[in-house]
Short mmCIF file of C-alpha atoms and ligand atoms in Angstrom, two decimals:
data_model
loop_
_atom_site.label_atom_id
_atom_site.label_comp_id
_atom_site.label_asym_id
_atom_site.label_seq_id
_atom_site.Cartn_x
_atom_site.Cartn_y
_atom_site.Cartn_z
CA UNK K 1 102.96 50.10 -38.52
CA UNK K 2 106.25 48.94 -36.49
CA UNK K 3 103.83 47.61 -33.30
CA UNK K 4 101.51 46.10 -36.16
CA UNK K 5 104.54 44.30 -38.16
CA UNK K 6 106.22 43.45 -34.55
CA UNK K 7 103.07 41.34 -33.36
CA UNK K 8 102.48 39.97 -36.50
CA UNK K 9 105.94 37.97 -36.11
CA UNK K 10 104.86 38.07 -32.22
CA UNK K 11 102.11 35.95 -32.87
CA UNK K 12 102.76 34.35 -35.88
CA UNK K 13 100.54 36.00 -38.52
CA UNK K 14 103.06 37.13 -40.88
CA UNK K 15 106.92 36.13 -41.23
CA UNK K 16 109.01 37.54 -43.83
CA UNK K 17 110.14 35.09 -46.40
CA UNK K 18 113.53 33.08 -45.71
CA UNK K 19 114.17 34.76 -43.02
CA UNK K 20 116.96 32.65 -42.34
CA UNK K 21 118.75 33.50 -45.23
CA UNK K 22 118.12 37.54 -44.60
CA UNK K 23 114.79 37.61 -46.01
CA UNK K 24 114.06 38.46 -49.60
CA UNK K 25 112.46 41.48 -50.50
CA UNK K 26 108.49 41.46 -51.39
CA UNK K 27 107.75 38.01 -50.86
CA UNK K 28 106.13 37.09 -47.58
CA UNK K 29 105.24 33.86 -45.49
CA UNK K 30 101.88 33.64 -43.02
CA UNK K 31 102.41 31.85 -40.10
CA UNK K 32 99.81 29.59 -38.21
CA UNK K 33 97.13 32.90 -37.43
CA UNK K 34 97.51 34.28 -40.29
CA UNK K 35 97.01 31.00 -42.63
CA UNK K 36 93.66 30.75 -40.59
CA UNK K 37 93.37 34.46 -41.15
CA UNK K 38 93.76 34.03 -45.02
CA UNK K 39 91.72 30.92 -44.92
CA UNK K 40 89.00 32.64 -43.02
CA UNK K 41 88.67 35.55 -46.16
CA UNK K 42 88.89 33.21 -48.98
CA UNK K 43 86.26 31.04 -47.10
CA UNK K 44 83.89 34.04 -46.42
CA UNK K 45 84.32 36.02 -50.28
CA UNK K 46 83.89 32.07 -51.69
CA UNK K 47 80.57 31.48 -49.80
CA UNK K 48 79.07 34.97 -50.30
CA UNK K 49 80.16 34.99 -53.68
CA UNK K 50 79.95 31.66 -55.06
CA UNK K 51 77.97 29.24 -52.82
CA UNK K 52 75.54 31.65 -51.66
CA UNK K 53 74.84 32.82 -55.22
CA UNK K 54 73.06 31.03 -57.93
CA UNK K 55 74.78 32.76 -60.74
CA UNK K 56 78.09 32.19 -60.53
CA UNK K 57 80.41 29.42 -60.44
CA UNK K 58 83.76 28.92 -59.66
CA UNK K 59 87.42 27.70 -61.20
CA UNK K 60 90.78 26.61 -59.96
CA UNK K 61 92.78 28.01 -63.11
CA UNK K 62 96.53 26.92 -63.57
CA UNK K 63 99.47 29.65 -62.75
CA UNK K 64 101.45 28.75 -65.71
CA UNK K 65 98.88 29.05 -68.72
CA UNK K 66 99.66 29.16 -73.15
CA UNK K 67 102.24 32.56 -73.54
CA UNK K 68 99.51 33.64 -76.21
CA UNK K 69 97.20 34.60 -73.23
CA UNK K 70 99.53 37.22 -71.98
CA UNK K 71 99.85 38.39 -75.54
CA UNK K 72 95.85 38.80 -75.81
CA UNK K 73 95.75 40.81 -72.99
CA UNK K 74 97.81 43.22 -73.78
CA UNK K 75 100.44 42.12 -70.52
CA UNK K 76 103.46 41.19 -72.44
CA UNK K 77 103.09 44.92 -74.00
CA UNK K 78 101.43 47.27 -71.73
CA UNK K 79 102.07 45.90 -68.01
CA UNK K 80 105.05 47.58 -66.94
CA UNK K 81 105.91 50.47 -64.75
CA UNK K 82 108.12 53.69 -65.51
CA UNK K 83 111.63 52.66 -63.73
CA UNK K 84 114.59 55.01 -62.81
CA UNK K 85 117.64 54.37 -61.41
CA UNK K 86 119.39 57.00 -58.87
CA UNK K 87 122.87 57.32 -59.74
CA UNK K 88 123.86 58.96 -56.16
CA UNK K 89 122.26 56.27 -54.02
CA UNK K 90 122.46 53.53 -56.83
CA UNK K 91 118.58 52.78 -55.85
CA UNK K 92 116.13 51.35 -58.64
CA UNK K 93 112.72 52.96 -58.18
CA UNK K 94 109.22 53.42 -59.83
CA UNK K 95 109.19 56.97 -61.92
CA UNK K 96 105.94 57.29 -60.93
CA UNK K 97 106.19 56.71 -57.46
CA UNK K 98 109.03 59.34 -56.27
CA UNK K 99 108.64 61.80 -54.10
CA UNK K 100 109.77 65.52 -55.80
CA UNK K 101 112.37 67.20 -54.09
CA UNK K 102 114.38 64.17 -52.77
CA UNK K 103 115.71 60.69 -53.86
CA UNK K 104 113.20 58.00 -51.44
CA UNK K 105 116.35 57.08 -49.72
CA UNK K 106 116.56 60.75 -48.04
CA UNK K 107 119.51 62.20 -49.77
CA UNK K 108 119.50 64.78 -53.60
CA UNK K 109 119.45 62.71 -56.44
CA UNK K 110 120.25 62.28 -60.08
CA UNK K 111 117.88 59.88 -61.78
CA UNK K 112 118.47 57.98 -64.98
CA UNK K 113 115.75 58.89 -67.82
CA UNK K 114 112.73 56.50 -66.86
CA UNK K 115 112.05 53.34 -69.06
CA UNK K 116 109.40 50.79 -68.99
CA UNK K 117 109.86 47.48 -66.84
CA UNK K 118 107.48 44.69 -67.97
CA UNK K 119 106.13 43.08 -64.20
CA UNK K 120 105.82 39.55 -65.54
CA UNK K 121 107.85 36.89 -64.10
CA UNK K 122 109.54 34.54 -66.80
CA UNK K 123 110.20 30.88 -66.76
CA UNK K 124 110.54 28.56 -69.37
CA UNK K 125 108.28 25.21 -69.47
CA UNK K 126 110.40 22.21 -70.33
CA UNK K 127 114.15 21.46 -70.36
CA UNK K 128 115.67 23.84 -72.99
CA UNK K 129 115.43 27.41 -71.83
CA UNK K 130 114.82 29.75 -75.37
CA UNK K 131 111.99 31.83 -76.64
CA UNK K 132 109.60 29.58 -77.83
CA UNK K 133 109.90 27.40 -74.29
CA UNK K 134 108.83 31.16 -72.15
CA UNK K 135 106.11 31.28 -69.94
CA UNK K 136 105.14 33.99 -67.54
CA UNK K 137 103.90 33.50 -64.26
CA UNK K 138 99.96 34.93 -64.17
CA UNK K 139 99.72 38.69 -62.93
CA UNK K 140 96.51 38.24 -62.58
CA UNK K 141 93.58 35.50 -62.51
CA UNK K 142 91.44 37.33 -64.03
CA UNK K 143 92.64 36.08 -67.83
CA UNK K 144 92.76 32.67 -67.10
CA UNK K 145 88.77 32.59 -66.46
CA UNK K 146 88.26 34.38 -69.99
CA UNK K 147 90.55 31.84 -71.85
CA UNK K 148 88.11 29.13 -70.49
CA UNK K 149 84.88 30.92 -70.92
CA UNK K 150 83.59 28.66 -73.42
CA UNK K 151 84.34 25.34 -71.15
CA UNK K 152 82.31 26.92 -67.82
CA UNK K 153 79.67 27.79 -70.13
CA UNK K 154 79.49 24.89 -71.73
CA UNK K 155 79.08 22.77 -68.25
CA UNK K 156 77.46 25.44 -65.85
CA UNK K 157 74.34 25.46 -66.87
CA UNK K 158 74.24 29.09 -66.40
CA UNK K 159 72.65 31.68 -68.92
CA UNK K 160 73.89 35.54 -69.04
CA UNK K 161 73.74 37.32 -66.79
CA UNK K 162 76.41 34.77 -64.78
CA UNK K 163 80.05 35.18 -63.15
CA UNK K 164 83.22 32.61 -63.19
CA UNK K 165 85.19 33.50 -59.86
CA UNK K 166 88.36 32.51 -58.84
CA UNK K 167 90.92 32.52 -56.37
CA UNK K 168 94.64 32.14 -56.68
CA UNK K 169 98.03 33.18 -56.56
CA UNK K 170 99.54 36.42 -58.82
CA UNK K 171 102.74 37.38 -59.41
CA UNK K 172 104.27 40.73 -60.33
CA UNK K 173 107.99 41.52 -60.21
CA UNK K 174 106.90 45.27 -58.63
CA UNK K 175 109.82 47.76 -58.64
CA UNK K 176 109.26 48.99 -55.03
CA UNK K 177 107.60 46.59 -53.06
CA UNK K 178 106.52 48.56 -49.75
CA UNK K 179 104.59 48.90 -47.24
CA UNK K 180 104.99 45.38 -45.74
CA UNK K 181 102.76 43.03 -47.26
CA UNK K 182 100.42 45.82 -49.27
CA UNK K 183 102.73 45.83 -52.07
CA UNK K 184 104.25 42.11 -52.46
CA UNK K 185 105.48 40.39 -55.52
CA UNK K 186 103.49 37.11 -54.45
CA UNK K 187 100.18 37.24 -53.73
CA UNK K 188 96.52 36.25 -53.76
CA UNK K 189 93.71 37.97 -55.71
CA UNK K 190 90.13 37.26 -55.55
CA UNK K 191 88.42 37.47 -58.62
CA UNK K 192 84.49 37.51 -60.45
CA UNK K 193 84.25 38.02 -63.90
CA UNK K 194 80.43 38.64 -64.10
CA UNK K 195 79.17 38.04 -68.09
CA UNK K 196 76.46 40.45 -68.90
CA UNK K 197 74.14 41.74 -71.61
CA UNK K 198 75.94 44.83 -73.75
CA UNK K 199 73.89 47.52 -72.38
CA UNK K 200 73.27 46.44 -69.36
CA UNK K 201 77.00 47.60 -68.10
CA UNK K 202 76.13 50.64 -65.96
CA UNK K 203 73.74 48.97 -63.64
CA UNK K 204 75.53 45.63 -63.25
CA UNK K 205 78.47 48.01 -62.57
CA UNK K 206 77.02 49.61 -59.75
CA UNK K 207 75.01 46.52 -58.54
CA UNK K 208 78.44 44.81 -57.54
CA UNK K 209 79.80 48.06 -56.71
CA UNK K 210 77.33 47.82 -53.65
CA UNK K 211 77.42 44.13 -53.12
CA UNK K 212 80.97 44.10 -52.78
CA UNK K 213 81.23 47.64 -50.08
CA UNK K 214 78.16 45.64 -48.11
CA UNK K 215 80.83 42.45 -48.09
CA UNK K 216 83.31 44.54 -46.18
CA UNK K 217 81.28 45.57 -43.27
CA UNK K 218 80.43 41.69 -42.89
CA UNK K 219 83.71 40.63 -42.42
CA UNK K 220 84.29 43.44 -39.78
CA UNK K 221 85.80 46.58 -41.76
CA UNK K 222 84.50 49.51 -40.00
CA UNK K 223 82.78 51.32 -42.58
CA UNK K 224 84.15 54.67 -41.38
CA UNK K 225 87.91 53.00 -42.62
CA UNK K 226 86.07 52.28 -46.39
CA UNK K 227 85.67 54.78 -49.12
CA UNK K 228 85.29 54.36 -52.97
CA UNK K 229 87.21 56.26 -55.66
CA UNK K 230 85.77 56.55 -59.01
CA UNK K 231 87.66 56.90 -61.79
CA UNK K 232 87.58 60.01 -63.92
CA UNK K 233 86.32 59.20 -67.68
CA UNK K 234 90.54 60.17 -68.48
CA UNK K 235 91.33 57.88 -65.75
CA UNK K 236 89.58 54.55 -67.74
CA UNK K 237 91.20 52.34 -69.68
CA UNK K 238 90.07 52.65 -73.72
CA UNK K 239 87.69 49.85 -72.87
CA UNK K 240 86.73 50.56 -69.72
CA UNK K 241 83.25 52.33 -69.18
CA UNK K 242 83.33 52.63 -65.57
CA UNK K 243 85.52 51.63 -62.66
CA UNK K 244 85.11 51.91 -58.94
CA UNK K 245 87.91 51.31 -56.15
CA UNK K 246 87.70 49.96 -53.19
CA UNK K 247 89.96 52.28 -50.88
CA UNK K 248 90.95 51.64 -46.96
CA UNK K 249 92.54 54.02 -44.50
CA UNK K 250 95.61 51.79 -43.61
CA UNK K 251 98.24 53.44 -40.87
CA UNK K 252 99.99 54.59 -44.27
CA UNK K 253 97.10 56.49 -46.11
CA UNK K 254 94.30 55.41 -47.65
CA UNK K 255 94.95 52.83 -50.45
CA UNK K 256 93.18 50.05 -52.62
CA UNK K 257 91.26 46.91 -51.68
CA UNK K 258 89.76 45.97 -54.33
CA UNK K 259 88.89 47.55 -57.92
CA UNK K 260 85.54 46.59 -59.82
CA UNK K 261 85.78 47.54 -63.56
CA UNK K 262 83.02 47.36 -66.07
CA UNK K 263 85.80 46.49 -69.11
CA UNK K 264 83.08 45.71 -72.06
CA UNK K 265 83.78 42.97 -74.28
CA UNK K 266 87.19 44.05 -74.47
CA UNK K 267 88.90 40.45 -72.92
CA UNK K 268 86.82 37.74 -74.55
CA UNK K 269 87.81 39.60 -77.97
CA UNK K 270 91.28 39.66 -77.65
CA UNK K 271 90.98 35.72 -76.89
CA UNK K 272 88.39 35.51 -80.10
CA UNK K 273 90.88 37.62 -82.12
CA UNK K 274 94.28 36.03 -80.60
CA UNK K 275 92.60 32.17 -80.36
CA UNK K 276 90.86 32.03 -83.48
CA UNK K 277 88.01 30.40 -81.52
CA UNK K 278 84.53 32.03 -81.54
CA UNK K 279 83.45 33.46 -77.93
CA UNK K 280 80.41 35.19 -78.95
CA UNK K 281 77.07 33.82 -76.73
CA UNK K 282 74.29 32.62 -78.24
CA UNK K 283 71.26 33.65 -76.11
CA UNK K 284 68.37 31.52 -77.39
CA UNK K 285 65.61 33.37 -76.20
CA UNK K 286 66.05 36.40 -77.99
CA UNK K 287 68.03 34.75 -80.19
CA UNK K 288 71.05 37.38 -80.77
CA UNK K 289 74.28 36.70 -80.82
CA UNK K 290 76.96 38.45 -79.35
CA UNK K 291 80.19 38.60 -76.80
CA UNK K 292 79.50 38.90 -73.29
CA UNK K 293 80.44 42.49 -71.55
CA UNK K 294 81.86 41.95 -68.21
CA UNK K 295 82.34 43.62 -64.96
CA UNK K 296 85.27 42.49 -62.71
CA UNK K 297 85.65 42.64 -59.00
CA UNK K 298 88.98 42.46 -58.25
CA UNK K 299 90.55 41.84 -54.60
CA UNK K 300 93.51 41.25 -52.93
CA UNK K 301 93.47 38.80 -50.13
CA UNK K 302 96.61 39.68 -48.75
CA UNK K 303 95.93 43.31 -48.79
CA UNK K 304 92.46 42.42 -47.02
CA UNK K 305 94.27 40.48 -44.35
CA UNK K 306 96.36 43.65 -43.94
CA UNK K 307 93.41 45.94 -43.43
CA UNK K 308 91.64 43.43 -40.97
CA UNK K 309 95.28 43.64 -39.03
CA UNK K 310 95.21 47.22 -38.79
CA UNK K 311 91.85 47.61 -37.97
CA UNK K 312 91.76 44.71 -35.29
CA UNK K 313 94.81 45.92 -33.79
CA UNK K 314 93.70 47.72 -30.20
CA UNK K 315 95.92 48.89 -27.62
CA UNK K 316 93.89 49.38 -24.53
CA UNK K 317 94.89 50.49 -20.72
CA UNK K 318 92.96 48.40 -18.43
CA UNK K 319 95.15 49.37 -15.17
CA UNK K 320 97.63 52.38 -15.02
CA UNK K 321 100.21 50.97 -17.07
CA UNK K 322 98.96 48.00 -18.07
CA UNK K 323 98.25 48.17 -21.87
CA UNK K 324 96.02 45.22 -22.96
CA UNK K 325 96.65 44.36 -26.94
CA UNK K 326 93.75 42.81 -28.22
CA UNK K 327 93.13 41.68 -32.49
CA UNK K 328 89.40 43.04 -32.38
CA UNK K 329 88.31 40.49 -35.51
CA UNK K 330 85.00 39.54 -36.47
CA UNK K 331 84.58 35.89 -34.93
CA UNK K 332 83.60 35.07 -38.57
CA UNK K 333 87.39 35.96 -39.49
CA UNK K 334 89.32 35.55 -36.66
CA UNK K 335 92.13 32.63 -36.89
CA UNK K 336 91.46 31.12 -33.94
CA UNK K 337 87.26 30.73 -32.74
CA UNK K 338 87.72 29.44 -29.26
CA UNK K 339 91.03 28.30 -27.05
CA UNK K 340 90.67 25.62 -24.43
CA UNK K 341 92.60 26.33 -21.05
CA UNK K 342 92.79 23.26 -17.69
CA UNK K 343 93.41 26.03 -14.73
CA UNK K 344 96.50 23.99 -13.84
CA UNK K 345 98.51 21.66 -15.66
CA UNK K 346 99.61 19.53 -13.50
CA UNK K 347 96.15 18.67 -12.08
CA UNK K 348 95.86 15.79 -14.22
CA UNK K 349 92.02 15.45 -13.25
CA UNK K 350 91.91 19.10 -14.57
CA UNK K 351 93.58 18.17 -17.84
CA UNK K 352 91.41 15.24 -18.66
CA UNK K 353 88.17 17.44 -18.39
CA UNK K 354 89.84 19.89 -20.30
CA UNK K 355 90.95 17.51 -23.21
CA UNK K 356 87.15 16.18 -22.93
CA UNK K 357 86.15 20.00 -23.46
CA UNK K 358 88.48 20.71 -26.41
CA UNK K 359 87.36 17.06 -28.15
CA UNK K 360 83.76 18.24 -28.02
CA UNK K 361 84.34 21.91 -29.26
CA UNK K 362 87.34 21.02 -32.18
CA UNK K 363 84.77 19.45 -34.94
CA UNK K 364 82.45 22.39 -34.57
CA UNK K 365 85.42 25.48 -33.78
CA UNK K 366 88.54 26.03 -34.94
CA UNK K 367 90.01 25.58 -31.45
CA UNK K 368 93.57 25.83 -29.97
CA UNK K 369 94.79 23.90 -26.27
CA UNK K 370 96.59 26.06 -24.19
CA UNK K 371 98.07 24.78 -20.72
CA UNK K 372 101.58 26.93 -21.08
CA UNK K 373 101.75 29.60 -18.17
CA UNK K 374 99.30 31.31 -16.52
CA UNK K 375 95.48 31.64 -16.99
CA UNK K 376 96.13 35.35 -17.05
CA UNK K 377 99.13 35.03 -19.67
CA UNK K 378 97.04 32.79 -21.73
CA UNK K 379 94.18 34.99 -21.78
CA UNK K 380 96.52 37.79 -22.99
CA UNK K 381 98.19 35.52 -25.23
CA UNK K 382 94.93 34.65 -27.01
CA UNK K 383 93.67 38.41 -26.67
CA UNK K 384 96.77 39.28 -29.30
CA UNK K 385 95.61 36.50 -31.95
CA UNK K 386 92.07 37.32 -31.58
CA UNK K 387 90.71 34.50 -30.28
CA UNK K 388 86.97 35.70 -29.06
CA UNK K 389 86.21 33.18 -26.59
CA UNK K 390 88.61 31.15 -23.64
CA UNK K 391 86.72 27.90 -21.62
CA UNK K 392 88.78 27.18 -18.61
CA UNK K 393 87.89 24.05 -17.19
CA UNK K 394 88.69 24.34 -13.16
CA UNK K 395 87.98 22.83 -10.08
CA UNK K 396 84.17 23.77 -9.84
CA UNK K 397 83.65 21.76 -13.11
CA UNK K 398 84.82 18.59 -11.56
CA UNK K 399 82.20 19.90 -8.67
CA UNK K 400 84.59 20.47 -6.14
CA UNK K 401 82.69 23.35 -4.64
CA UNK K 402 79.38 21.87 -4.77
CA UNK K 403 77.10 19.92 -7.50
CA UNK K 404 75.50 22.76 -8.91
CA UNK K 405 78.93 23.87 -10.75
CA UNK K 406 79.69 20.26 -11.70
CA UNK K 407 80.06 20.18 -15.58
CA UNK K 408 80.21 24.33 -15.81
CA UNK K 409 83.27 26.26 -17.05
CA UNK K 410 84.00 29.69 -17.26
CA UNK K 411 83.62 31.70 -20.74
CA UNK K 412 85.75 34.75 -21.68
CA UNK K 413 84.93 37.00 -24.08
CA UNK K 414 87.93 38.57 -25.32
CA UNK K 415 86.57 41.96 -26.33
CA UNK K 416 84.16 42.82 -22.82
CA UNK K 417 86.95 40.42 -20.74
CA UNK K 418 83.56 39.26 -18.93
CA UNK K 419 83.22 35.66 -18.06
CA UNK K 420 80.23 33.51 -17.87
CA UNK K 421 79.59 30.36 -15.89
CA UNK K 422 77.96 28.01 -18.59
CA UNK K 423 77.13 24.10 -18.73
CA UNK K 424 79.76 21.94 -21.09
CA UNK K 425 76.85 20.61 -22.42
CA UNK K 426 75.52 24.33 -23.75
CA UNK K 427 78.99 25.25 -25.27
CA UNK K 428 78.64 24.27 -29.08
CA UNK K 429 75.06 25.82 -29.21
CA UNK K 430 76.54 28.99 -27.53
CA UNK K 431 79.31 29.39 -29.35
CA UNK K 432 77.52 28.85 -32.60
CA UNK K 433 74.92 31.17 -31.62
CA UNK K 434 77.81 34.17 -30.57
CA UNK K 435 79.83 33.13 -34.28
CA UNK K 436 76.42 33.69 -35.92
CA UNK K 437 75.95 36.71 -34.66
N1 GAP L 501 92.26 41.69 -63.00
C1 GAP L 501 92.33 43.01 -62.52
C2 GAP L 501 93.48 43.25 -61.66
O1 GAP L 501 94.34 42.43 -61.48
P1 GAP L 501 94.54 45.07 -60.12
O2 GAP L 501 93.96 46.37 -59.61
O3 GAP L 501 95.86 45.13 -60.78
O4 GAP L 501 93.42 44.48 -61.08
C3 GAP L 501 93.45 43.67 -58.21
O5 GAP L 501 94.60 44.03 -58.94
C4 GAP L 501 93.75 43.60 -56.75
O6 GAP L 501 94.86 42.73 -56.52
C5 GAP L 501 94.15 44.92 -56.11
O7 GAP L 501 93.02 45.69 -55.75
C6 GAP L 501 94.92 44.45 -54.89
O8 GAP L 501 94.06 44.14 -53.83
C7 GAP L 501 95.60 43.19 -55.39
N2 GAP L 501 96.99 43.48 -55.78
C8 GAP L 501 97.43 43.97 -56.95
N3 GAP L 501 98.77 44.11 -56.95
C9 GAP L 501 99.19 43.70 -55.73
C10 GAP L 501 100.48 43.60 -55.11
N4 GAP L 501 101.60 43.91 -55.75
N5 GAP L 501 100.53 43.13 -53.83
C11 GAP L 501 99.41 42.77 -53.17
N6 GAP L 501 98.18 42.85 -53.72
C12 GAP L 501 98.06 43.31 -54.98
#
C-alpha cells in the first residue's frame, strides 16, 4: 500500500485532508485525477443504473434530514460499535476489531470493559444548540429515499417492481478509521432501493446480485480480484431474508465493495409506524394493497476508487532497471481520456498545431495539455495517471518531411507503448471507437 498511497499524492489522486494543519484523521481530499476518477464511477453506476434502465429513477436527497428518520431506522439506537480504551497505550479502539494477544499499537494491553459508541455525527439546526435543535449527519442514503417514497411514486410514473437510486455523501464517526481511504469518516455511497412484490424477494435478490458483479467487470475489476460472501441465516439482520457482499482482494485482504440486502418491508414500516403517514402501494391491477419489500444495493464510491487504484497500479521493467509505473484503468474510468503533447515548446509553429489538436479533441475527451519536459517524461507522467492515449503533434504534421505526413500525429497507447501515425482529422472517431471498446 505505501507505493499505492505515495503516487496517489504523486499524482494527485488522493491528498489527506488539511494537510497543512497535520492532517485529520479519516477524512480525505481527491485531487484533480482522482475527482475525474470519482466522477468517472458515479457517471458509469448512474448511467447503467439509472439512465440505462427504465425502472428506476433517481434523487438528490438532503444530508441533514427530520431527527425522527434516524429514530425510524433504528440508527440513533442500534448504530454503534463496541469501543475500548487501552489503558497502557491510552489508544481508543473498536472491541470488535482487536487483534488477541496484543494491544494494535504493538505493545500488552489492559483494555477498559467495551461500551457502545453511537457513529452518528451531531449538529444542531438553527442558532440555539439543545435537544430539540439535534440533527445527525446521514450514515447512510439509503433512508432518505424511503422517507420520500410516496413523493417519487407519486411523480415517476413507475409501477412495482421500480428502484429510487441515489448518490451522496455519508458520514460515520468510525472508531478506527484505517486502511487509507477504505475506512473514512466522510464518504460517498451509491445506493438503489429496488420496491418489489412481497414474495418476489429471493429472485429480485439474486437478479441484482448478478447485475451488480457483471457492473464490476465493466468498469475494469478483474474478476479474479471479486468474490461474494453470503451471509449465514445467523448473520441477517431480523428483517433481512438474504444478503450478498460484494468482496475485493485489496493489498490488505479481501474486504467489502458493496452489500445488496433483500431487507423486506422492514424500512417503509418504521417510516409508516414513526410518520403516521400510510406507505402501503396500491397496485391497481390486482388490486391488493400492501408495503413494498425492497432489495438494496449498497456501494461505496470511495472504496471503489480504492479498488480500481490497486488494481490499476502496475509496476513494469521495460529496460534493466527501468521500472515503468503505469494506472492500467479502463478508458471508461480513467481520469484523464487523452493528453495533448507539441514535441517542443518553444517551436511556436509546433504549439499552435498542438493547441488546434487539443481544441478539436477537449469537447469530445476529457483531455489534458502537456508541454512541461520531455516527450519521454510526459509519456511517463501520463502513464502514472492513466491516461490511455498521448497525440504529439511534431514536425511531420506541419509536413516538414514530406506531404504525405502533413496533418498526421503520432498516437500512444499507454498500456502496449505502441504508437500509430494517424490523420488529425480521424482522431475523435478513433478515439471514440478505442473508449467504446
Ligand atoms: N444502506 C446500507 C448501508 O449503508 P453499509 O454496508 O453500511 O450499508 C454500504 O454501507 C457501503 O458503503 C459499503 O459497502 C461501503 O462500500 C461503503 N461504506 C460504508 N462505511 C464506509 C466507511 N466508513 N468508509 C468508506 N466507505 C464505507
Amino acid at each position: 500500500m505505501d507505493k499505492i498511497v505515495a503516487l496517489c499524492k504523486r499524482r494527485g489522486f488522493i491528498f489527506q485532508s488539511s494537510e497543512i494543519y497535520g492532517g485529520i484523521n479519516g477524512f480525505w481530499d481527491y485531487g484533480p485525477a482522482g475527482a475525474e476518477l470519482k466522477r468517472n464511477i458515479k457517471d458509469a453506476w448512474w448511467n447503467d443504473v439509472v439512465r440505462s434502465r427504465t425502472d428506476v429513477v433517481g434523487i438528490d436527497g438532503a444530508i441533514i434530514c427530520h431527527p425522527r428518520v434516524w429514530e425510524a431506522s433504528g440508527h440513533t439506537t442500534a448504530f454503534s460499535d463496541p469501543m475500548v480504551d487501552c489503558k497502557k497505550c491510552k489508544g481508543r479502539w473498536r472491541a470488535d476489531q482487536l487483534p488477541d494477544t496484543k494491544c494494535p499499537e504493538g505493545g500488552p494491553h489492559d483494555y477498559t470493559e467495551a461500551r457502545q459508541f453511537n457513529l452518528m455525527f451531531e449538529s444542531h439546526a438553527g442558532p440555539i444548540k439543545d435537544e430539540d435543535n439535534k440533527v445527525y449527519l446521514r450514515p447512510e442514503t439509503a433512508q432518505i429515499i424511503f422517507a420520500q417514497f410516496n413523493n417519487v411514486l407519486s411523480v415517476a410514473r413507475q409501477k412495482i417492481p421500480f428502484g429510487i437510486a441515489q448518490i451522496g455523501k455519508a458520514f460515520r464517526n468510525e472508531i478506527n478509521p484505517r486502511n487509507f481511504t477504505f475506512r473514512s469518516r466522510e464518504f460517498e455511497q451509491m445506493e438503489l432501493e429496488f420496491f418489489i412484490q412481497p414474495g418476489t424477494d429471493a429472485e429480485w435478490h439474486q437478479t441484482w446480485v448478478a447485475e451488480r458483479l457483471k457492473w464490476y467487470s465493466t468498469i475494469g475489476l478483474p474478476a479474479a480480484k471479486l468474490s461474494c460472501y453470503t451471509y449465514k441465516k445467523e448473520e441477517l439482520a431480523h428483517y433481512a431474508s438474504a444478503c450478498v457482499d460484494v468482496m475485493f482482494e485489496f493489498p490488505f485482504g479481501v474486504q467489502e465493495l458493496e452489500g445488496i440486502a433483500a431487507r423486506g418491508n422492514f424500512d417503509l414500516s418504521q417510516h409508516q409506524k414513526f410518520s403516521g403517514k400510510s406507505l402501503e402501494y396500491f397496485d391497481d391491477e390486482t388490486k391488493a394493497k400492501y408495503i413494498p419489500h425492497v432489495v438494496e444495493p449498497s456501494a461505496g464510491v470511495d472504496r471503489i476508487a480504492l479498488a480500481l487504484i490497486c488494481s490499476a497500479y502496475t509496476e513494469e521493467e521495460i529496460a534493466p532497471g527501468d521500472v515503468r509505473i503505469v494506472m492500467k484503468f479502463a478508458p471508461r474510468i480513467a481520469p484523464v481520456k487523452v493528453a495533448v503533447f507539441p514535441l517542443l515548446r518553444n517551436k511556436p509553429p509546433l504549439v499552435e498545431k498542438a493547441r488546434e489538436v487539443f481544441k478539436l479533441l477537449q469537447p469530445h475527451f476529457n483531455t489534458e495539455w502537456d508541454d512541461r519536459g520531455n516527450v519521454g517524461k510526459r509519456y511517463r507522467y501520463q502513464d502514472e495517471q492513466g491516461t490511455p492515449w498521448c497525440v504529439t503533434v511534431d514536425f511531420d504534421t506541419l509536413g516538414e518531411k514530406g506531404p504525405e505526413l502533413l496533418d498526421t500525429v503520432t498516437l500512444r497507447d499507454r498500456d502496449t507503448m505502441k504508437q500509430e501515425r494517424v490523420k488529425i482529422a480521424d482522431l475523435v472517431p478513433l478515439i471514440t471507437a478505442k473508449l467504446r471498446g
